[in-house]
Coordinates of C-alpha atoms in Angstrom, one line a residue:
M1 CA 0.0 0.0 0.0
E2 CA 1.3 3.4 -1.0
N3 CA 2.3 5.7 1.9
K4 CA 0.7 9.1 1.8
V5 CA 2.8 12.2 2.5
Q6 CA 1.2 14.4 5.1
R7 CA 0.8 18.1 4.9
S8 CA 3.3 18.6 7.7
Q9 CA 5.9 16.7 5.8
W10 CA 5.4 18.9 2.7
I11 CA 5.8 22.0 4.9
Q12 CA 9.1 20.6 6.1
F13 CA 10.2 19.9 2.6
I14 CA 9.4 23.4 1.4
A15 CA 11.4 24.8 4.3
L16 CA 14.4 22.6 3.2
L17 CA 13.9 23.7 -0.4
F18 CA 14.1 27.3 0.7
G19 CA 17.3 26.7 2.6
S20 CA 18.9 24.9 -0.4
F21 CA 17.7 27.6 -2.8
I22 CA 19.5 30.3 -0.6
C23 CA 22.8 28.4 -0.9
I24 CA 22.6 27.8 -4.7
E25 CA 21.4 31.4 -5.3
A26 CA 24.3 32.8 -3.2
M27 CA 26.8 30.5 -5.0
V28 CA 25.6 31.7 -8.4
F29 CA 25.5 35.3 -7.3
Q30 CA 29.3 35.1 -7.1
A31 CA 30.0 34.7 -10.9
P32 CA 29.0 38.2 -12.1
A33 CA 30.7 39.8 -9.1
I34 CA 34.2 38.4 -9.7
P35 CA 35.4 41.1 -12.1
S36 CA 34.1 43.9 -9.8
I37 CA 35.6 42.3 -6.7
S38 CA 38.9 41.8 -8.5
Q39 CA 39.0 45.4 -9.6
H40 CA 38.0 46.6 -6.1
F41 CA 40.9 44.7 -4.4
E42 CA 43.2 45.3 -7.4
L43 CA 43.8 41.5 -7.9
P44 CA 46.0 40.0 -10.7
T45 CA 44.2 37.5 -12.8
Y46 CA 45.7 34.4 -11.2
L47 CA 44.5 35.5 -7.8
A48 CA 40.9 36.1 -8.9
G49 CA 40.4 32.3 -9.1
L50 CA 40.8 32.1 -5.3
I51 CA 37.4 33.8 -4.9
I52 CA 35.8 30.6 -6.2
L53 CA 38.4 28.1 -5.2
S54 CA 38.4 29.1 -1.5
F55 CA 34.7 28.4 -1.3
Y56 CA 34.7 25.0 -3.2
I57 CA 37.7 23.5 -1.5
T58 CA 36.1 24.1 1.9
S59 CA 32.6 22.9 0.9
A60 CA 33.8 19.8 -0.8
S61 CA 36.1 18.9 2.1
F62 CA 33.4 19.4 4.8
Y63 CA 30.4 17.8 3.0
P64 CA 31.0 14.3 4.5
I65 CA 32.3 15.7 7.8
M66 CA 29.3 17.9 8.5
G67 CA 26.9 15.2 7.1
R68 CA 28.4 12.8 9.8
F69 CA 28.1 15.4 12.5
A70 CA 24.5 15.9 11.5
D71 CA 23.8 12.2 12.0
Q72 CA 25.5 12.3 15.4
F73 CA 24.4 15.6 17.0
G74 CA 21.1 16.3 15.2
R75 CA 20.4 17.3 11.6
K76 CA 18.2 20.3 12.4
K77 CA 21.0 21.6 14.7
I78 CA 23.5 21.5 11.9
L79 CA 21.1 23.2 9.5
L80 CA 20.6 26.0 11.9
F81 CA 24.3 26.2 12.7
G82 CA 25.0 26.4 9.0
M83 CA 22.5 29.2 8.4
V84 CA 24.0 31.3 11.3
I85 CA 27.6 30.8 9.9
F86 CA 26.3 31.6 6.4
A87 CA 24.6 34.9 7.5
V88 CA 27.7 36.0 9.4
S89 CA 30.1 35.1 6.7
E90 CA 28.0 36.9 4.1
V91 CA 28.1 40.1 6.1
A92 CA 31.8 39.7 6.7
A93 CA 32.4 39.5 2.9
A94 CA 30.3 42.6 2.3
I95 CA 32.3 44.7 4.7
S96 CA 35.8 43.2 4.0
P97 CA 38.5 45.8 4.4
N98 CA 41.0 43.7 2.3
F99 CA 41.3 40.6 0.2
S100 CA 42.7 38.4 2.9
F101 CA 39.6 39.1 5.1
F102 CA 37.4 38.5 2.1
L103 CA 38.9 35.1 1.4
I104 CA 38.4 34.1 5.1
A105 CA 34.8 35.0 4.7
R106 CA 34.5 32.9 1.6
V107 CA 36.0 29.9 3.4
F108 CA 33.3 30.2 6.1
Q109 CA 30.7 30.5 3.4
G110 CA 31.9 27.2 1.9
F111 CA 31.8 25.7 5.4
A112 CA 28.3 26.9 5.9
V113 CA 27.0 25.4 2.7
S114 CA 28.6 22.1 3.7
C115 CA 26.3 22.2 6.7
I116 CA 23.2 22.7 4.7
L117 CA 23.1 20.9 1.3
P118 CA 24.0 17.3 2.3
V119 CA 21.7 17.5 5.3
A120 CA 18.8 18.9 3.2
M121 CA 19.3 15.9 0.9
A122 CA 19.4 13.5 3.8
Y123 CA 16.0 14.8 5.0
I124 CA 14.4 13.6 1.8
S125 CA 14.8 10.1 2.9
I126 CA 13.5 11.0 6.4
I127 CA 10.4 12.8 5.1
F128 CA 9.4 10.7 2.1
P129 CA 8.9 6.9 1.6
P130 CA 10.9 5.2 -1.2
E131 CA 8.0 5.4 -3.7
K132 CA 7.8 9.2 -3.3
R133 CA 11.5 10.1 -3.4
G134 CA 11.8 10.4 -7.1
F135 CA 9.4 13.3 -7.2
A136 CA 11.0 14.8 -4.1
T137 CA 14.5 14.6 -5.5
G138 CA 13.2 16.0 -8.8
I139 CA 11.7 19.1 -7.1
F140 CA 14.9 19.4 -5.0
T141 CA 17.0 19.4 -8.2
A142 CA 14.6 21.7 -10.0
V143 CA 14.7 24.3 -7.2
Q144 CA 18.5 24.3 -7.3
G145 CA 18.3 24.7 -11.1
C146 CA 16.0 27.7 -10.6
G147 CA 18.6 29.2 -8.3
S148 CA 21.3 28.7 -10.9
M149 CA 19.1 30.1 -13.6
T150 CA 18.1 33.3 -11.9
G151 CA 21.1 33.9 -9.6
A152 CA 23.4 35.3 -12.3
V153 CA 20.8 37.6 -13.8
I154 CA 19.6 39.0 -10.5
A155 CA 23.2 39.5 -9.3
G156 CA 24.2 41.3 -12.5
Y157 CA 21.3 43.7 -12.1
L158 CA 22.0 44.4 -8.4
I159 CA 25.8 44.8 -8.9
K160 CA 25.2 47.3 -11.7
I161 CA 23.1 49.5 -9.5
Y162 CA 24.5 49.0 -6.0
G163 CA 28.0 47.5 -6.4
W164 CA 29.3 44.0 -5.6
P165 CA 28.7 44.1 -1.7
I166 CA 25.0 44.1 -2.3
I167 CA 25.0 40.4 -3.2
Y168 CA 26.4 39.5 0.2
W169 CA 23.9 41.7 2.0
V170 CA 21.0 40.1 0.1
S171 CA 22.4 36.6 0.9
A172 CA 22.7 37.4 4.6
V173 CA 19.1 38.5 4.8
L174 CA 18.0 35.3 3.0
A175 CA 20.1 33.2 5.4
I176 CA 18.4 34.9 8.4
L177 CA 15.0 34.1 6.8
G178 CA 16.2 30.6 6.2
F179 CA 17.1 30.2 9.8
I180 CA 13.7 31.3 10.9
V181 CA 11.9 29.0 8.5
I182 CA 14.0 25.9 9.5
K183 CA 13.7 26.7 13.2
M184 CA 9.9 26.9 12.9
F185 CA 9.1 24.0 10.5
I186 CA 11.8 21.4 10.6
V187 CA 11.6 18.6 13.1
E188 CA 14.8 17.3 14.6
S189 CA 16.3 14.0 13.5
K190 CA 19.3 12.1 14.6
G191 CA 21.1 9.0 13.3
E192 CA 24.1 7.2 14.7
K193 CA 25.5 7.8 18.2
T194 CA 28.4 10.1 18.8
R195 CA 31.8 8.4 18.2
S196 CA 35.4 9.5 17.9
F197 CA 36.4 12.0 15.2
D198 CA 38.6 10.8 12.3
L199 CA 41.1 13.7 12.3
L200 CA 43.6 12.1 9.9
G201 CA 40.8 11.2 7.4
A202 CA 39.5 14.8 7.6
F203 CA 43.0 16.1 6.9
L204 CA 43.5 13.8 3.9
L205 CA 40.1 14.7 2.5
F206 CA 41.0 18.4 2.7
I207 CA 44.3 17.8 0.9
C208 CA 42.6 15.6 -1.8
A209 CA 39.7 18.0 -2.4
G210 CA 41.9 21.1 -2.3
S211 CA 44.4 19.6 -4.7
M212 CA 41.8 18.3 -7.2
L213 CA 39.8 21.5 -7.2
S214 CA 42.9 23.7 -7.6
V215 CA 43.9 22.0 -10.8
S216 CA 41.4 24.0 -13.0
T217 CA 42.8 27.3 -11.7
L218 CA 46.4 26.2 -12.2
V219 CA 45.6 25.0 -15.7
K220 CA 44.2 28.4 -16.6
S221 CA 47.1 30.3 -14.9
F222 CA 50.2 28.2 -15.7
G223 CA 49.1 25.6 -18.3
A224 CA 48.4 21.9 -18.1
A225 CA 52.1 20.8 -18.3
S226 CA 53.2 23.3 -15.6
P227 CA 55.1 21.7 -12.7
Y228 CA 52.7 23.5 -10.4
T229 CA 49.7 21.8 -12.1
L230 CA 51.2 18.4 -12.3
G231 CA 52.6 18.6 -8.8
T232 CA 49.2 19.6 -7.4
L233 CA 47.5 16.8 -9.3
A234 CA 50.0 14.3 -8.0
L235 CA 49.4 15.5 -4.5
G236 CA 45.7 15.0 -4.9
V237 CA 46.1 11.5 -6.2
V238 CA 48.5 10.5 -3.4
A239 CA 46.1 12.0 -0.8
A240 CA 43.2 10.1 -2.4
I241 CA 45.0 6.8 -2.2
A242 CA 46.1 7.5 1.4
L243 CA 42.5 8.4 2.3
W244 CA 41.2 5.2 0.9
I245 CA 43.8 3.1 2.9
V246 CA 43.2 5.0 6.1
E247 CA 39.4 5.0 5.9
N248 CA 39.3 1.3 5.3
R249 CA 41.3 0.6 8.5
I250 CA 39.4 2.6 11.1
A251 CA 36.1 2.0 12.8
N252 CA 34.7 5.5 12.4
P253 CA 35.9 6.9 9.0
I254 CA 35.1 10.4 8.0
V255 CA 34.2 9.1 4.5
E256 CA 31.8 6.2 4.8
L257 CA 33.6 3.8 2.5
S258 CA 31.5 0.9 3.7
L259 CA 28.7 2.3 1.5
F260 CA 30.8 1.5 -1.6
K261 CA 30.5 -2.2 -0.8
K262 CA 26.9 -1.9 -2.0
R263 CA 26.9 -2.2 -5.7
L264 CA 24.1 0.3 -6.3
F265 CA 25.7 3.0 -4.2
A266 CA 29.1 2.5 -5.9
L267 CA 27.6 2.6 -9.4
A268 CA 25.6 5.7 -8.5
M269 CA 28.7 7.5 -7.2
I270 CA 30.7 6.6 -10.4
M271 CA 27.8 7.7 -12.6
N272 CA 27.4 10.9 -10.6
L273 CA 31.1 11.9 -11.0
L274 CA 31.3 11.0 -14.7
T275 CA 27.9 12.6 -15.5
V276 CA 28.7 15.9 -13.9
A277 CA 32.2 15.9 -15.5
G278 CA 30.7 15.0 -18.9
Y279 CA 28.1 17.8 -18.8
Q280 CA 30.5 20.4 -17.4
S281 CA 33.1 19.5 -20.1
F282 CA 30.7 20.1 -22.9
I283 CA 29.1 23.2 -21.4
Y284 CA 32.6 24.7 -21.1
I285 CA 33.4 23.7 -24.6
M286 CA 30.2 25.4 -25.9
N287 CA 31.0 28.4 -23.7
F288 CA 34.3 28.9 -25.6
F289 CA 32.8 28.0 -29.0
I290 CA 29.9 30.4 -28.7
S291 CA 32.0 33.3 -27.3
S292 CA 34.6 32.8 -30.1
S293 CA 32.1 32.6 -32.9
P294 CA 31.8 35.6 -35.3
G295 CA 29.0 38.0 -34.2
R296 CA 28.6 36.4 -30.8
D297 CA 29.7 37.5 -27.3
V298 CA 29.3 36.9 -23.6
S299 CA 25.6 37.7 -23.7
N300 CA 25.0 34.7 -26.0
V301 CA 27.0 32.6 -23.5
G302 CA 24.8 33.8 -20.6
L303 CA 21.7 33.0 -22.6
F304 CA 23.1 29.5 -23.4
Y305 CA 23.6 28.9 -19.6
T306 CA 20.1 30.1 -18.9
I307 CA 18.6 27.8 -21.5
I308 CA 20.6 24.8 -20.1
Y309 CA 19.4 25.4 -16.6
A310 CA 15.8 26.0 -17.7
G311 CA 15.8 22.7 -19.6
G312 CA 17.2 21.1 -16.4
V313 CA 14.4 22.4 -14.3
V314 CA 11.8 20.8 -16.6
G315 CA 13.7 17.5 -16.8
A316 CA 14.1 17.2 -13.0
I317 CA 10.4 17.7 -12.3
L318 CA 9.0 15.5 -15.1
I319 CA 11.5 12.6 -14.8
G320 CA 11.6 12.8 -11.0
K321 CA 7.8 12.2 -10.9
L322 CA 8.1 9.4 -13.5
A323 CA 10.9 7.7 -11.5
D324 CA 8.3 6.8 -8.8
K325 CA 6.1 5.0 -11.3
I326 CA 8.3 3.0 -13.7
N327 CA 11.5 0.9 -13.8
N328 CA 14.3 3.3 -12.9
K329 CA 17.0 1.2 -14.6
K330 CA 15.3 1.4 -18.0
L331 CA 14.6 5.1 -17.4
V332 CA 18.3 5.8 -16.7
N333 CA 19.4 3.8 -19.7
F334 CA 17.1 5.8 -21.9
I335 CA 18.1 9.2 -20.4
Y336 CA 21.8 8.5 -21.0
L337 CA 21.1 8.0 -24.7
I338 CA 19.8 11.6 -24.9
P339 CA 23.2 13.4 -24.4
I340 CA 24.9 10.9 -26.7
V341 CA 22.5 11.7 -29.5
T342 CA 22.2 15.5 -28.7
I343 CA 26.0 16.0 -28.5
F344 CA 26.4 14.1 -31.8
V345 CA 24.1 16.6 -33.4
F346 CA 26.0 19.4 -31.8
S347 CA 29.1 18.0 -33.5
M348 CA 27.6 18.9 -36.9
I349 CA 27.1 22.6 -36.3
N350 CA 29.5 25.4 -37.3
V351 CA 30.2 28.9 -36.1
Y352 CA 27.5 30.3 -38.5
T353 CA 24.7 27.9 -37.2
S354 CA 21.8 30.0 -36.1
F355 CA 21.5 30.5 -32.3
S356 CA 17.9 29.3 -32.5
Y357 CA 19.1 25.9 -33.5
I358 CA 21.7 25.9 -30.8
T359 CA 18.9 26.9 -28.3
I360 CA 16.8 23.8 -29.2
L361 CA 19.7 21.5 -28.8
S362 CA 20.6 23.2 -25.5
I363 CA 17.1 22.7 -24.1
I364 CA 17.3 19.0 -24.9
L365 CA 20.8 18.7 -23.3
G366 CA 19.7 20.6 -20.2
F367 CA 16.6 18.4 -19.9
S368 CA 18.7 15.3 -19.8
Q369 CA 21.0 16.8 -17.3
G370 CA 18.2 17.7 -15.0
A371 CA 16.4 14.4 -15.6
I372 CA 19.3 12.1 -14.5
T373 CA 20.1 13.9 -11.2
P374 CA 16.9 13.0 -9.2
I375 CA 17.3 9.3 -10.2
L376 CA 20.9 9.2 -9.1
M377 CA 19.9 10.9 -5.8
K378 CA 17.1 8.4 -5.3
Y379 CA 19.4 5.5 -5.9
T380 CA 21.9 6.9 -3.5
L381 CA 19.4 7.5 -0.7
S382 CA 17.9 4.1 -1.1
T383 CA 21.2 2.4 -0.2
I384 CA 22.2 4.6 2.8
P385 CA 21.3 3.2 6.3
A386 CA 18.9 5.5 8.2
D387 CA 21.5 6.3 10.8
K388 CA 24.1 7.5 8.2
L389 CA 21.9 9.6 5.9
G390 CA 24.0 12.7 6.5
A391 CA 27.3 11.0 5.9
G392 CA 26.1 9.3 2.8
S393 CA 24.6 12.4 1.3
G394 CA 27.8 14.2 2.0
V395 CA 29.7 11.7 -0.1
F396 CA 27.2 12.2 -2.9
T397 CA 27.6 15.9 -2.8
T398 CA 31.4 15.7 -2.7
F399 CA 31.5 13.5 -5.8
R400 CA 29.3 16.0 -7.5
D401 CA 31.5 18.9 -6.6
L402 CA 34.6 17.0 -7.7
G403 CA 33.0 16.3 -11.0
T404 CA 32.5 20.0 -11.8
P405 CA 36.2 21.1 -11.8
L406 CA 37.2 17.7 -13.4
G407 CA 34.8 18.5 -16.2
S408 CA 35.7 22.1 -16.6
V409 CA 39.4 21.4 -16.8
T410 CA 38.8 18.5 -19.3
G411 CA 36.6 20.8 -21.5
I412 CA 39.1 23.7 -21.4
I413 CA 42.1 21.5 -22.2
I414 CA 40.4 19.5 -25.0
F415 CA 38.8 22.4 -26.8
S416 CA 41.7 24.8 -26.5
S417 CA 44.2 22.1 -27.7
F418 CA 42.0 21.2 -30.7
T419 CA 41.2 24.8 -31.5
D420 CA 44.9 25.7 -31.6
A421 CA 45.9 22.7 -33.7
F422 CA 43.0 22.9 -36.2
T423 CA 43.3 26.7 -36.6
K424 CA 47.0 26.3 -37.4
S425 CA 46.3 23.6 -40.0
S426 CA 43.4 25.5 -41.5
L427 CA 45.4 28.7 -41.8
S428 CA 48.1 26.7 -43.7
D429 CA 45.6 25.1 -46.0
I430 CA 43.7 28.4 -46.7
S431 CA 47.0 30.2 -47.4
K432 CA 48.1 27.7 -50.0
L433 CA 44.7 27.9 -51.7
E434 CA 45.1 31.7 -51.8
G435 CA 48.5 31.3 -53.5
I436 CA 50.8 32.3 -50.6
S437 CA 54.2 30.8 -51.2
S438 CA 55.8 28.3 -48.8
N439 CA 58.7 30.7 -48.1
V440 CA 56.6 32.8 -45.8
M441 CA 54.7 30.1 -44.0
G442 CA 56.9 30.4 -41.0
A443 CA 56.2 34.1 -40.8
L444 CA 52.5 33.3 -41.2
E445 CA 52.6 31.0 -38.2
Q446 CA 54.4 33.6 -36.1
A447 CA 51.8 36.2 -37.1
R448 CA 49.1 33.8 -35.9
I449 CA 50.8 33.2 -32.6
S450 CA 51.1 36.9 -32.0
G451 CA 47.4 37.5 -32.9
G452 CA 48.4 39.6 -35.9
T453 CA 50.4 42.1 -34.0
K454 CA 53.8 41.0 -35.5
I455 CA 53.8 40.5 -39.2
E456 CA 57.1 40.3 -41.0
Q457 CA 57.6 42.6 -44.0
S458 CA 58.0 39.7 -46.4
L459 CA 54.6 38.3 -45.5
A460 CA 53.0 41.8 -45.6
N461 CA 54.4 42.3 -49.1
E462 CA 53.1 39.0 -50.4
L463 CA 49.6 39.5 -48.8
Q464 CA 49.5 43.0 -50.4
S465 CA 50.4 41.6 -53.8
L466 CA 47.6 39.1 -53.6
G467 CA 45.1 41.6 -52.4
I468 CA 44.3 39.9 -49.1
T469 CA 44.8 40.7 -45.5
F470 CA 46.1 38.6 -42.6
Q471 CA 42.8 39.3 -40.7
D472 CA 40.8 37.8 -43.6
L473 CA 42.9 34.6 -43.5
M474 CA 42.6 34.3 -39.7
T475 CA 38.8 34.8 -39.8
K476 CA 38.4 31.9 -42.2
A477 CA 41.0 29.7 -40.4
T478 CA 39.5 30.5 -36.9
A479 CA 36.0 29.6 -38.2
E480 CA 37.2 26.3 -39.6
G481 CA 39.4 25.6 -36.5
L482 CA 36.5 26.2 -34.1
T483 CA 34.1 24.0 -36.1
T484 CA 36.5 21.1 -36.3
A485 CA 37.6 21.5 -32.7
L486 CA 33.9 21.3 -31.6
Q487 CA 33.4 18.2 -33.7
Y488 CA 36.4 16.3 -32.2
S489 CA 35.7 17.5 -28.7
A490 CA 32.1 16.3 -29.0
Y491 CA 33.3 12.9 -29.9
I492 CA 35.3 12.6 -26.7
I493 CA 32.4 13.7 -24.6
I494 CA 30.2 11.2 -26.4
G495 CA 32.7 8.6 -25.3
I496 CA 32.3 9.7 -21.7
F497 CA 28.5 9.4 -21.8
A498 CA 28.8 6.1 -23.7
L499 CA 30.9 4.8 -20.8
V500 CA 28.3 6.0 -18.3
F501 CA 25.6 4.3 -20.4
I502 CA 27.5 1.0 -20.2
I503 CA 27.9 1.4 -16.4
S504 CA 24.1 2.1 -16.1
L505 CA 23.5 -1.3 -17.6
L506 CA 25.1 -2.8 -14.5
I507 CA 22.5 -1.3 -12.2
P508 CA 20.5 -4.0 -10.3
K509 CA 17.0 -4.6 -11.5
Q510 CA 14.0 -3.0 -10.0
K511 CA 13.4 -5.9 -7.6
A512 CA 16.9 -5.4 -6.2
E513 CA 16.2 -1.6 -5.9
Q514 CA 13.2 -2.3 -3.7
T515 CA 15.1 -4.7 -1.5
L516 CA 17.9 -2.1 -1.0
A517 CA 15.5 0.7 -0.3
A518 CA 16.0 2.1 3.2
P519 CA 12.8 2.2 5.2
S520 CA 11.4 5.7 5.7
K521 CA 9.8 6.8 9.0
T522 CA 7.3 9.6 8.5
I523 CA 7.7 12.6 10.7
E524 CA 4.6 14.5 12.0
L525 CA 5.1 18.2 12.5
D526 CA 4.4 19.4 16.0
T527 CA 5.4 23.0 16.5
S528 CA 4.2 22.9 20.1
I529 CA 6.7 20.3 21.2
K530 CA 10.5 20.4 20.7
S531 CA 11.6 16.8 20.3
D532 CA 14.4 14.8 18.9
I533 CA 13.3 12.1 16.6
S534 CA 15.7 9.2 16.3
V535 CA 15.6 7.7 12.8

């Protein structure tokens, strides 16, 4: 018999959605503010990345830690604690006298988010029975998508009128409201009893997450082959191996590796990481492709992101609801075919393809991205014991956040490498067709590298005699280079999704899913009694 979700449970869920929305909105607020903040503190380009990096290193490191603390000391307590820290750190960022103070505030913002997002996800299993979690995770994902979709637009408008500190003041007010809502409507829940704290595991997790998340910034600043980049990557890998060894040898690990012994949980984590990385890779590829295409600029990129998020919102709600009614394995298998087909179609466009056509493809791609998330969340929650919901949700969130920089770095490296190589070959081919002699090909390549600022006299004379300009050659070569780079980059991303599709075939059948599903205890809201409910 199907369990009905009571009105009080929906009220709790809405309160959790509000708290999650505040976090996502604040995180997205940051993007348009980076140029203004960098200018205010007179930062060099390589330091601007610390604005984002300081936040994500902290949040990714503390997700499983705070999830475990929530299980031990009370999930509502950790939510409220996170909202207080969030509000204070937002105010601190707004009034920062210098960049060092600002970075400290950003670190505490990341810590605060680690107290909120994994715990909010854990509450889905507490509030909803297994047969209702697909719809719940769909709404949860959709609300986060709405935050991502609207945050940048609202922030850009506010910053333009009031300056960058306004986004932190607004976030602080929202956090205060979130505290009130959670205090009033969320019922306390606890899991496992308090145990010793895994200090070594926490340290290794911080080193691993910090190193992995730093790679994207180092690639942009120093290049993929830089010793700084390679050394940091190596440190992250060593820390990950050490973390795995240490966590498997202690009774109370900070990262609940015992969950990976469950086939469904392990598959869900792998798919979560690769899925986020695959989507982020292609989104970054399209970011550079669109912004570099003739007649297009950053406004088109912003519209592309909005379209992707909008499609994701629709996909999360529709498929989340559907996931409660039909075989999830077949649904997952089908959904993973969508990005494979859509990205293949993307591979056939060029720099002159109408933006309307790109919009249609982006909606479909965004739909698939939003659609897969609630199913992976439902799979994850179904395998986590009730007393470890916070810790398990923290692992899920950490894998997701590690997938983002992994994907962005992959996309940047792949597309920039292909673009450079294919633009170079296209320039050579076009020049030969135009009748340029092989004697000046070296000078032509030097001119390309300099962006046309350094053109040798011999090359200039030959171009003048043929009645063509270097800019004309570069425009044609760049168009062909971008188009071919997109094509080959798309093939690589298709390979990633093909791998995830194959992994999805290993998911246990529906009968196994039901067996693994953790029982859900409904929680009745009683605002007149303050009580701890042990789940």
